């Protein structure tokens, strides 16, 4: 099978590479050589991957301190990688149509994950209650995704396959994702494209009438499907139309302008607590309301707005995740956050968000800074423009450092490379925090019209914000927080460590490891919502058919509501001096400076202290105007900020504990002489799951070891 | 080059759906022209909060022109004086030092005010629920490349599909008609083979729902397309009329 051959071939390459690397540095650093040897040894072992499997349980048992999640706990099905999902579906429990009607499912969120799940569950016959913060389900943050969605169709005949998409995703994630989940994701990716086309999603097409593809970072094939620069919009509108159809039929009850504030847990006859409903605030009236369901599915998106400035929408938040966490759902890998290399640089203190320039621009745009410091100084002083600098004085640093992938290296690599140049003084705008993304070559090669057709709406967006024409002068870009790979831990069924509580989309931790590849979040959101959760949740619900609908007058509901009310009252009573935003901005700066692109033990410790101080400031000095029981935006923001502060701390704690660099998590102490991330596979090849232990008490670390049974781990190489 | 300007903002304040609304004028000093319009409103709100006053309520989310949440009538135009953009993409460099800027909510019978500049656009969702979809369930669909679609057709469908559901079309229309919005969805789906099967029935169902919800009749004034932030074309209305006639004919 191509599969095995590829592994063997790759193994050989790594062995050679490791030996070369060893030779390279042996003279300088002895222990570096030892590491390279380790790599080579690992590469050899990859030939017999099965032999490693039993180690999964043996290894952690030796360490007593941390609790361990086994593959069995994670419900990973038996069998070879490519048969696991089929095996699972063949053996899972299903719910018959008559019983489906008797079961209620709450879905929180109407992004790609939530909308597709709600629609699919309703089509199957379940009663769905669907919630979102915005005034319409169509406005969830997924709408803003620009570039595209991956699938292993191999329509371009460039050698793509399910295995290759799986492999690129695992490698792109720096070997910190679960093999079985990622393989399933690659497997269902093709169904997503079929589904979307059937819904009338107007993907871009070639002149022959077939679907077109483009390339994204971290891949050497063209597997990205797109709809102009509005792929997320079109996919979400597809899911929204399916959802609308079910709302029209009365199978989904839609609650817009509602925000979940807690999950309600009710013990079963064995005393085991299960998620049985939610408490939500009607954002128009301010009323707190109770909702029952047999299971709760959360697709609430990522927590990138912890940084205040990010590419996320204003209402994107981490509160739903924190509510799950406080009920015992593990928060996995909170420190894995993605910094996107191509965003419009910050321009002032009043700034409310950062705007992404799609990664697709790196297909044709070339990234550079001046070679000479004196040119950079002139640019910073506004005395010259990018176009004034002659070709020979430009440093296309990505092409220089990574000849094989060039401008299409993964995001973490591109972001760090930009930071490195700017730190050395080569930044190209007035703050010195920007690099050029230049289309002059592409315009010469393809003509302005073709470039306009491909990227016109992005160029327009840029011009409106920056007031400069990117056809004439290179764009200025800089990294910004964009996506969070970390999130609520879920097993293979997408169930959290709390019974009856499921988590999908960006809100869970599952498929991207330490770094997500471009165009893979849309794929994951829709995979979870259309093709995974609607199956796996039945394995749970099949045991719940005897559970009657419960009254929301039960004491568990009353207590949950009371706790929410008390928290709100406490916030309203502070009546301090600071606006919510002013405190959030301060938190954001701390996150960027201490928990951002380059992290150190010292910096993280300092960051934690500063976050603790912010928490105190918030709970003693925030000012919220208006009433709690009416429409109150400031109160909404305050409730979210209270949770962002906790998440920020959790990110720092996790980053401090993870003494290695991997993907989006870069600890400056762990890098190669060339400044590349240095993983510590012997120590940190696990999912770091944090368990809540109480307010103001340190969380407990639980590990899910990542034993690569089928794929050989290598040092990521985008150079050759 | 962007400068700092002093401005006055005349904002519609309305405490609730049934409350009497009125204009309130606020002075803002030293506003950077590089700020977006919504960032200017943020600055105003920070100022109001500092004075322990009620900040201006308004809808917004993505702040990059795609979610369709922002919805302000600025100086007499939905989404402001600049063309082909949403309010959140409007920048203060479009305004002059000393200018008084008037900001109102969408005004349309079918979009009642909730508070200040925030309106209820649930009617657009209801129209979509009446027929804005292709009736397929998840799973069991053919391969994506099974039916080739000519590129010009796919591109035209994409242009129609770029509607963000903001409601500016109905707000701009003196009759309060939602025709541009409805026709954009009907066109997108009627153009594509996947949606063609139900095209006539869809047009009928969506138009019936639109009429039921209190939107006015279309008299082809073209105000909608002129103010649409996504430049959705009037040609879609013509296509809707064709589909609609077709449906009537079938009855
Ligand atoms: C600018 C931008 C461009 C991107 N481009 C791409 C791309 O080209 N390709 C790609 O693959 N990925 C891209 N991404 C990433 C991708 O868009 C997101 O990861 C993905 O859309 C997340 O989908 P989701 O369904 O998990 O969550 P979201 O779309 O964020 O939806 C969250 C939903 O949860 C609701 N919600 C949250 N909290 C609550 C609560 N407490 N109560 C009730 N409702 C709640 C919200 O209202 C919303 O409906 C991009 C992201 C950004 C920011
Ligand atoms: S047609 Fe234009 S104005 Fe009307 S809702 Fe769509 S985007 Fe807004
Ligand atoms: S805030 Fe999303 S379109 Fe304006």
PDB file of C-alpha atoms in Angstrom, chain B residues 26-27 100 148 162 165 184 241 245:
ATOM      1  CA  UNK B  26     -22.852  64.684  21.194  1.00  0.00           C
ATOM      2  CA  UNK B  27     -19.543  66.407  20.646  1.00  0.00           C
ATOM      3  CA  UNK B 100     -22.365  67.121  12.172  1.00  0.00           C
ATOM      4  CA  UNK B 148     -20.705  20.566 -14.510  1.00  0.00           C
ATOM      5  CA  UNK B 162     -23.012  37.656  -1.898  1.00  0.00           C
ATOM      6  CA  UNK B 165     -28.950  40.023   4.598  1.00  0.00           C
ATOM      7  CA  UNK B 184     -30.897  37.578  -4.739  1.00  0.00           C
ATOM      8  CA  UNK B 241     -40.369  38.260 -11.646  1.00  0.00           C
ATOM      9  CA  UNK B 245     -44.760  34.474 -13.424  1.00  0.00           C
TER      10      UNK B 245
END
